[in-house]
Amino acid sequence: MSRHETSPTTVQPAGNHRPNACCFCWCCCCSCSWNEDRERAWRASRETKLETIPNCEACTKPTPEEVRGWAQSFDKLMKSPAGRNVFREFLRTEYSEENMLFWLACEELKNECNKHTIDEKARMIYEDYISILSPKEVSLDSRVREVINRKMQEPSSHTFDDAQLQIYTLMHRDSYPRFLNSAIYKSLLQSVSRSSSES
């Protein structure tokens, strides 16, 4: 049963909204008990060494124009912190959040200048997302894996560029079309449109 369906034994009066309607909020930061329980279970089952990646990126509430823009191009979605948060929430429902986590970790690595920090972060990214022993291993072809294995002998801030592009393309072709048809996106679109018409 999806999180938005009511159980057969629960009858809700018409027009009566759930008290925890925040489960459909534009960002996955809401603090309702459903989200807290899910986050605890998620963290316990998928520990990551990359503690620097926040559970949610800090962002302002998106405008209706911004939310509509996400349907026009995947680039617009990925360039928006709020868009990435909502898309990441969707990926979590498909058990593929590691794709976004890997992409974010690569972006963070590219902004790093300190050689020691680059080495450390590159090894953590490798262990968390590239290693076949990791429960969060991302799906990469053998050519890209070989390139990474060679580059890991002397890691740089661009060690994972090929892999990052491959995962970006995978999210674009595979997950993005489903995201646009998802209840998460449609509900957000309704919510921001309604709040803008009320103001």
PDB file of C-alpha atoms in Angstrom:
ATOM      1  CA  MET A   1       0.000   0.000   0.000  1.00  0.00           C
ATOM      2  CA  SER A   2       1.444   3.386  -0.894  1.00  0.00           C
ATOM      3  CA  ARG A   3       1.946   5.996   1.792  1.00  0.00           C
ATOM      4  CA  HIS A   4      -0.833   8.159   0.395  1.00  0.00           C
ATOM      5  CA  GLU A   5      -3.578   5.544   0.486  1.00  0.00           C
ATOM      6  CA  THR A   6      -5.739   5.066   3.539  1.00  0.00           C
ATOM      7  CA  SER A   7      -6.229   1.591   4.911  1.00  0.00           C
ATOM      8  CA  PRO A   8      -9.580  -0.073   4.126  1.00  0.00           C
ATOM      9  CA  THR A   9     -10.624   0.167   7.780  1.00  0.00           C
ATOM     10  CA  THR A  10     -10.020   3.912   7.983  1.00  0.00           C
ATOM     11  CA  VAL A  11     -12.826   6.105   6.723  1.00  0.00           C
ATOM     12  CA  GLN A  12     -12.032   9.777   6.383  1.00  0.00           C
ATOM     13  CA  PRO A  13     -14.823  12.310   6.137  1.00  0.00           C
ATOM     14  CA  ALA A  14     -15.059  14.003   2.765  1.00  0.00           C
ATOM     15  CA  GLY A  15     -13.171  17.252   2.614  1.00  0.00           C
ATOM     16  CA  ASN A  16     -11.303  16.462   5.814  1.00  0.00           C
ATOM     17  CA  HIS A  17      -7.547  16.771   5.175  1.00  0.00           C
ATOM     18  CA  ARG A  18      -5.039  14.531   6.895  1.00  0.00           C
ATOM     19  CA  PRO A  19      -3.303  16.320   9.770  1.00  0.00           C
ATOM     20  CA  ASN A  20       0.041  15.262   8.378  1.00  0.00           C
ATOM     21  CA  ALA A  21      -0.456  16.462   4.830  1.00  0.00           C
ATOM     22  CA  CYS A  22       3.176  17.585   5.060  1.00  0.00           C
ATOM     23  CA  CYS A  23       4.184  14.170   3.697  1.00  0.00           C
ATOM     24  CA  PHE A  24       3.502  15.759   0.329  1.00  0.00           C
ATOM     25  CA  CYS A  25       5.530  18.855   1.063  1.00  0.00           C
ATOM     26  CA  TRP A  26       7.769  20.347  -1.596  1.00  0.00           C
ATOM     27  CA  CYS A  27      10.862  19.301   0.332  1.00  0.00           C
ATOM     28  CA  CYS A  28      11.523  16.022   2.140  1.00  0.00           C
ATOM     29  CA  CYS A  29      12.440  17.875   5.346  1.00  0.00           C
ATOM     30  CA  CYS A  30       9.045  17.727   7.001  1.00  0.00           C
ATOM     31  CA  SER A  31       8.964  16.410  10.532  1.00  0.00           C
ATOM     32  CA  CYS A  32       5.776  14.372  10.594  1.00  0.00           C
ATOM     33  CA  SER A  33       6.055  11.010  12.327  1.00  0.00           C
ATOM     34  CA  TRP A  34       5.720   9.074   9.077  1.00  0.00           C
ATOM     35  CA  ASN A  35       8.796  10.814   7.677  1.00  0.00           C
ATOM     36  CA  GLU A  36      10.786  10.406  10.905  1.00  0.00           C
ATOM     37  CA  ASP A  37      10.121   6.655  11.043  1.00  0.00           C
ATOM     38  CA  ARG A  38      10.987   6.228   7.375  1.00  0.00           C
ATOM     39  CA  GLU A  39      14.195   8.264   7.760  1.00  0.00           C
ATOM     40  CA  ARG A  40      15.290   6.188  10.759  1.00  0.00           C
ATOM     41  CA  ALA A  41      14.757   2.944   8.855  1.00  0.00           C
ATOM     42  CA  TRP A  42      16.473   4.349   5.772  1.00  0.00           C
ATOM     43  CA  ARG A  43      19.545   5.522   7.706  1.00  0.00           C
ATOM     44  CA  ALA A  44      19.828   2.218   9.554  1.00  0.00           C
ATOM     45  CA  SER A  45      19.701   0.172   6.344  1.00  0.00           C
ATOM     46  CA  ARG A  46      21.869   2.384   4.145  1.00  0.00           C
ATOM     47  CA  GLU A  47      24.710   3.825   6.218  1.00  0.00           C
ATOM     48  CA  THR A  48      26.994   6.136   4.278  1.00  0.00           C
ATOM     49  CA  LYS A  49      30.492   7.348   5.068  1.00  0.00           C
ATOM     50  CA  LEU A  50      29.746  10.629   3.307  1.00  0.00           C
ATOM     51  CA  GLU A  51      28.201  12.369   6.307  1.00  0.00           C
ATOM     52  CA  THR A  52      28.892  15.735   4.656  1.00  0.00           C
ATOM     53  CA  ILE A  53      25.942  15.243   2.287  1.00  0.00           C
ATOM     54  CA  PRO A  54      22.892  16.703   4.017  1.00  0.00           C
ATOM     55  CA  ASN A  55      19.619  14.827   4.246  1.00  0.00           C
ATOM     56  CA  CYS A  56      18.164  17.733   2.280  1.00  0.00           C
ATOM     57  CA  GLU A  57      19.819  20.633   0.567  1.00  0.00           C
ATOM     58  CA  ALA A  58      18.990  24.045   2.008  1.00  0.00           C
ATOM     59  CA  CYS A  59      16.644  25.814  -0.358  1.00  0.00           C
ATOM     60  CA  THR A  60      13.761  28.224  -0.544  1.00  0.00           C
ATOM     61  CA  LYS A  61      10.247  27.128  -1.403  1.00  0.00           C
ATOM     62  CA  PRO A  62       9.957  26.940  -5.209  1.00  0.00           C
ATOM     63  CA  THR A  63       7.638  29.221  -7.150  1.00  0.00           C
ATOM     64  CA  PRO A  64       4.874  27.735  -9.341  1.00  0.00           C
ATOM     65  CA  GLU A  65       6.890  28.859 -12.412  1.00  0.00           C
ATOM     66  CA  GLU A  66       9.962  27.029 -11.126  1.00  0.00           C
ATOM     67  CA  VAL A  67       8.007  23.828 -10.428  1.00  0.00           C
ATOM     68  CA  ARG A  68       6.404  23.958 -13.899  1.00  0.00           C
ATOM     69  CA  GLY A  69       9.877  24.555 -15.374  1.00  0.00           C
ATOM     70  CA  TRP A  70      11.069  21.214 -13.997  1.00  0.00           C
ATOM     71  CA  ALA A  71       8.757  19.501 -16.482  1.00  0.00           C
ATOM     72  CA  GLN A  72      10.367  21.393 -19.377  1.00  0.00           C
ATOM     73  CA  SER A  73      13.867  20.025 -18.880  1.00  0.00           C
ATOM     74  CA  PHE A  74      15.828  17.723 -16.619  1.00  0.00           C
ATOM     75  CA  ASP A  75      18.625  20.327 -16.519  1.00  0.00           C
ATOM     76  CA  LYS A  76      16.248  22.861 -14.924  1.00  0.00           C
ATOM     77  CA  LEU A  77      15.233  20.296 -12.312  1.00  0.00           C
ATOM     78  CA  MET A  78      18.842  19.404 -11.470  1.00  0.00           C
ATOM     79  CA  LYS A  79      19.998  23.032 -11.310  1.00  0.00           C
ATOM     80  CA  SER A  80      17.381  23.819  -8.661  1.00  0.00           C
ATOM     81  CA  PRO A  81      18.174  22.772  -5.043  1.00  0.00           C
ATOM     82  CA  ALA A  82      14.418  22.462  -4.357  1.00  0.00           C
ATOM     83  CA  GLY A  83      14.045  20.421  -7.559  1.00  0.00           C
ATOM     84  CA  ARG A  84      16.854  18.079  -6.536  1.00  0.00           C
ATOM     85  CA  ASN A  85      15.227  17.612  -3.109  1.00  0.00           C
ATOM     86  CA  VAL A  86      11.860  16.671  -4.606  1.00  0.00           C
ATOM     87  CA  PHE A  87      13.462  14.417  -7.230  1.00  0.00           C
ATOM     88  CA  ARG A  88      15.571  12.778  -4.538  1.00  0.00           C
ATOM     89  CA  GLU A  89      12.396  12.120  -2.532  1.00  0.00           C
ATOM     90  CA  PHE A  90      10.944  10.419  -5.611  1.00  0.00           C
ATOM     91  CA  LEU A  91      14.125   8.361  -6.174  1.00  0.00           C
ATOM     92  CA  ARG A  92      13.874   7.199  -2.576  1.00  0.00           C
ATOM     93  CA  THR A  93      10.451   5.693  -3.327  1.00  0.00           C
ATOM     94  CA  GLU A  94      12.078   3.762  -6.194  1.00  0.00           C
ATOM     95  CA  TYR A  95      15.033   2.668  -4.048  1.00  0.00           C
ATOM     96  CA  SER A  96      17.484   4.486  -6.309  1.00  0.00           C
ATOM     97  CA  GLU A  97      18.382   7.495  -4.155  1.00  0.00           C
ATOM     98  CA  GLU A  98      22.046   6.462  -4.388  1.00  0.00           C
ATOM     99  CA  ASN A  99      22.098   7.868  -7.931  1.00  0.00           C
ATOM    100  CA  MET A 100      21.371  11.378  -6.622  1.00  0.00           C
ATOM    101  CA  LEU A 101      23.685  10.924  -3.625  1.00  0.00           C
ATOM    102  CA  PHE A 102      26.513   9.887  -5.949  1.00  0.00           C
ATOM    103  CA  TRP A 103      25.849  12.835  -8.280  1.00  0.00           C
ATOM    104  CA  LEU A 104      25.843  15.276  -5.323  1.00  0.00           C
ATOM    105  CA  ALA A 105      29.052  13.751  -3.922  1.00  0.00           C
ATOM    106  CA  CYS A 106      30.752  14.224  -7.312  1.00  0.00           C
ATOM    107  CA  GLU A 107      29.596  17.864  -7.444  1.00  0.00           C
ATOM    108  CA  GLU A 108      31.028  18.414  -3.975  1.00  0.00           C
ATOM    109  CA  LEU A 109      34.321  16.759  -4.969  1.00  0.00           C
ATOM    110  CA  LYS A 110      34.624  19.014  -8.041  1.00  0.00           C
ATOM    111  CA  ASN A 111      34.524  22.078  -5.773  1.00  0.00           C
ATOM    112  CA  GLU A 112      37.373  20.766  -3.605  1.00  0.00           C
ATOM    113  CA  CYS A 113      40.919  22.147  -3.969  1.00  0.00           C
ATOM    114  CA  ASN A 114      42.808  20.585  -1.074  1.00  0.00           C
ATOM    115  CA  LYS A 115      44.768  17.522  -2.288  1.00  0.00           C
ATOM    116  CA  HIS A 116      44.399  15.593   0.975  1.00  0.00           C
ATOM    117  CA  THR A 117      40.628  16.246   1.108  1.00  0.00           C
ATOM    118  CA  ILE A 118      40.260  15.238  -2.565  1.00  0.00           C
ATOM    119  CA  ASP A 119      42.036  11.917  -1.873  1.00  0.00           C
ATOM    120  CA  GLU A 120      39.863  11.274   1.165  1.00  0.00           C
ATOM    121  CA  LYS A 121      36.548  12.158  -0.514  1.00  0.00           C
ATOM    122  CA  ALA A 122      37.425  10.231  -3.694  1.00  0.00           C
ATOM    123  CA  ARG A 123      38.111   7.088  -1.650  1.00  0.00           C
ATOM    124  CA  MET A 124      34.832   7.515   0.265  1.00  0.00           C
ATOM    125  CA  ILE A 125      32.892   7.982  -2.987  1.00  0.00           C
ATOM    126  CA  TYR A 126      34.572   4.894  -4.399  1.00  0.00           C
ATOM    127  CA  GLU A 127      33.760   2.792  -1.335  1.00  0.00           C
ATOM    128  CA  ASP A 128      30.179   4.073  -1.078  1.00  0.00           C
ATOM    129  CA  TYR A 129      29.085   4.040  -4.727  1.00  0.00           C
ATOM    130  CA  ILE A 130      31.600   2.284  -7.015  1.00  0.00           C
ATOM    131  CA  SER A 131      32.763  -0.720  -5.009  1.00  0.00           C
ATOM    132  CA  ILE A 132      30.866  -3.905  -5.846  1.00  0.00           C
ATOM    133  CA  LEU A 133      30.787  -4.592  -2.090  1.00  0.00           C
ATOM    134  CA  SER A 134      28.719  -1.500  -1.382  1.00  0.00           C
ATOM    135  CA  PRO A 135      24.946  -1.835  -0.862  1.00  0.00           C
ATOM    136  CA  LYS A 136      24.653   1.565  -2.601  1.00  0.00           C
ATOM    137  CA  GLU A 137      26.672   0.670  -5.691  1.00  0.00           C
ATOM    138  CA  VAL A 138      25.537   2.691  -8.726  1.00  0.00           C
ATOM    139  CA  SER A 139      25.039   1.077 -12.128  1.00  0.00           C
ATOM    140  CA  LEU A 140      28.051   1.788 -14.363  1.00  0.00           C
ATOM    141  CA  ASP A 141      29.391   0.043 -17.446  1.00  0.00           C
ATOM    142  CA  SER A 142      32.727  -1.781 -17.392  1.00  0.00           C
ATOM    143  CA  ARG A 143      34.530   0.880 -19.477  1.00  0.00           C
ATOM    144  CA  VAL A 144      33.723   3.625 -16.963  1.00  0.00           C
ATOM    145  CA  ARG A 145      34.704   1.367 -14.060  1.00  0.00           C
ATOM    146  CA  GLU A 146      38.092   0.692 -15.671  1.00  0.00           C
ATOM    147  CA  VAL A 147      38.667   4.428 -16.145  1.00  0.00           C
ATOM    148  CA  ILE A 148      37.830   5.072 -12.475  1.00  0.00           C
ATOM    149  CA  ASN A 149      40.098   2.263 -11.282  1.00  0.00           C
ATOM    150  CA  ARG A 150      42.988   3.788 -13.232  1.00  0.00           C
ATOM    151  CA  LYS A 151      42.266   7.323 -11.986  1.00  0.00           C
ATOM    152  CA  MET A 152      41.992   6.161  -8.363  1.00  0.00           C
ATOM    153  CA  GLN A 153      45.765   5.590  -8.326  1.00  0.00           C
ATOM    154  CA  GLU A 154      46.068   9.401  -8.313  1.00  0.00           C
ATOM    155  CA  PRO A 155      42.584  10.810  -7.534  1.00  0.00           C
ATOM    156  CA  SER A 156      41.615  14.298  -8.643  1.00  0.00           C
ATOM    157  CA  SER A 157      38.470  16.396  -8.312  1.00  0.00           C
ATOM    158  CA  HIS A 158      37.420  15.053 -11.746  1.00  0.00           C
ATOM    159  CA  THR A 159      38.061  11.330 -11.125  1.00  0.00           C
ATOM    160  CA  PHE A 160      34.351  10.477 -11.391  1.00  0.00           C
ATOM    161  CA  ASP A 161      33.328  12.797 -14.265  1.00  0.00           C
ATOM    162  CA  ASP A 162      32.529   9.958 -16.713  1.00  0.00           C
ATOM    163  CA  ALA A 163      30.608   8.034 -14.062  1.00  0.00           C
ATOM    164  CA  GLN A 164      28.723  11.148 -12.968  1.00  0.00           C
ATOM    165  CA  LEU A 165      27.655  11.834 -16.555  1.00  0.00           C
ATOM    166  CA  GLN A 166      26.521   8.219 -16.966  1.00  0.00           C
ATOM    167  CA  ILE A 167      24.401   8.385 -13.797  1.00  0.00           C
ATOM    168  CA  TYR A 168      22.998  11.795 -14.801  1.00  0.00           C
ATOM    169  CA  THR A 169      21.982  10.308 -18.169  1.00  0.00           C
ATOM    170  CA  LEU A 170      20.462   7.268 -16.442  1.00  0.00           C
ATOM    171  CA  MET A 171      18.357   9.462 -14.127  1.00  0.00           C
ATOM    172  CA  HIS A 172      17.322  11.635 -17.097  1.00  0.00           C
ATOM    173  CA  ARG A 173      16.230   8.750 -19.329  1.00  0.00           C
ATOM    174  CA  ASP A 174      14.939   6.336 -16.730  1.00  0.00           C
ATOM    175  CA  SER A 175      13.671   8.093 -13.584  1.00  0.00           C
ATOM    176  CA  TYR A 176      12.793  11.606 -14.806  1.00  0.00           C
ATOM    177  CA  PRO A 177       9.823  10.604 -17.053  1.00  0.00           C
ATOM    178  CA  ARG A 178       8.334   8.600 -14.158  1.00  0.00           C
ATOM    179  CA  PHE A 179       8.946  11.496 -11.775  1.00  0.00           C
ATOM    180  CA  LEU A 180       6.881  13.850 -13.982  1.00  0.00           C
ATOM    181  CA  ASN A 181       3.972  11.383 -13.824  1.00  0.00           C
ATOM    182  CA  SER A 182       4.387  10.697 -10.105  1.00  0.00           C
ATOM    183  CA  ALA A 183       1.981  11.672  -7.337  1.00  0.00           C
ATOM    184  CA  ILE A 184       4.864  13.503  -5.623  1.00  0.00           C
ATOM    185  CA  TYR A 185       5.358  15.924  -8.515  1.00  0.00           C
ATOM    186  CA  LYS A 186       1.665  16.319  -9.407  1.00  0.00           C
ATOM    187  CA  SER A 187       0.723  17.018  -5.800  1.00  0.00           C
ATOM    188  CA  LEU A 188       3.501  19.600  -5.448  1.00  0.00           C
ATOM    189  CA  LEU A 189       2.395  21.315  -8.651  1.00  0.00           C
ATOM    190  CA  GLN A 190      -1.192  21.513  -7.331  1.00  0.00           C
ATOM    191  CA  SER A 191      -0.006  22.709  -3.935  1.00  0.00           C
ATOM    192  CA  VAL A 192       2.182  25.589  -5.196  1.00  0.00           C
ATOM    193  CA  SER A 193      -0.435  26.610  -7.784  1.00  0.00           C
ATOM    194  CA  ARG A 194      -3.142  26.665  -5.118  1.00  0.00           C
ATOM    195  CA  SER A 195      -1.052  28.682  -2.647  1.00  0.00           C
ATOM    196  CA  SER A 196      -0.094  31.223  -5.333  1.00  0.00           C
ATOM    197  CA  SER A 197      -3.726  31.700  -6.368  1.00  0.00           C
ATOM    198  CA  GLU A 198      -4.727  32.206  -2.723  1.00  0.00           C
ATOM    199  CA  SER A 199      -2.079  34.869  -2.097  1.00  0.00           C
TER     200      SER A 199
END
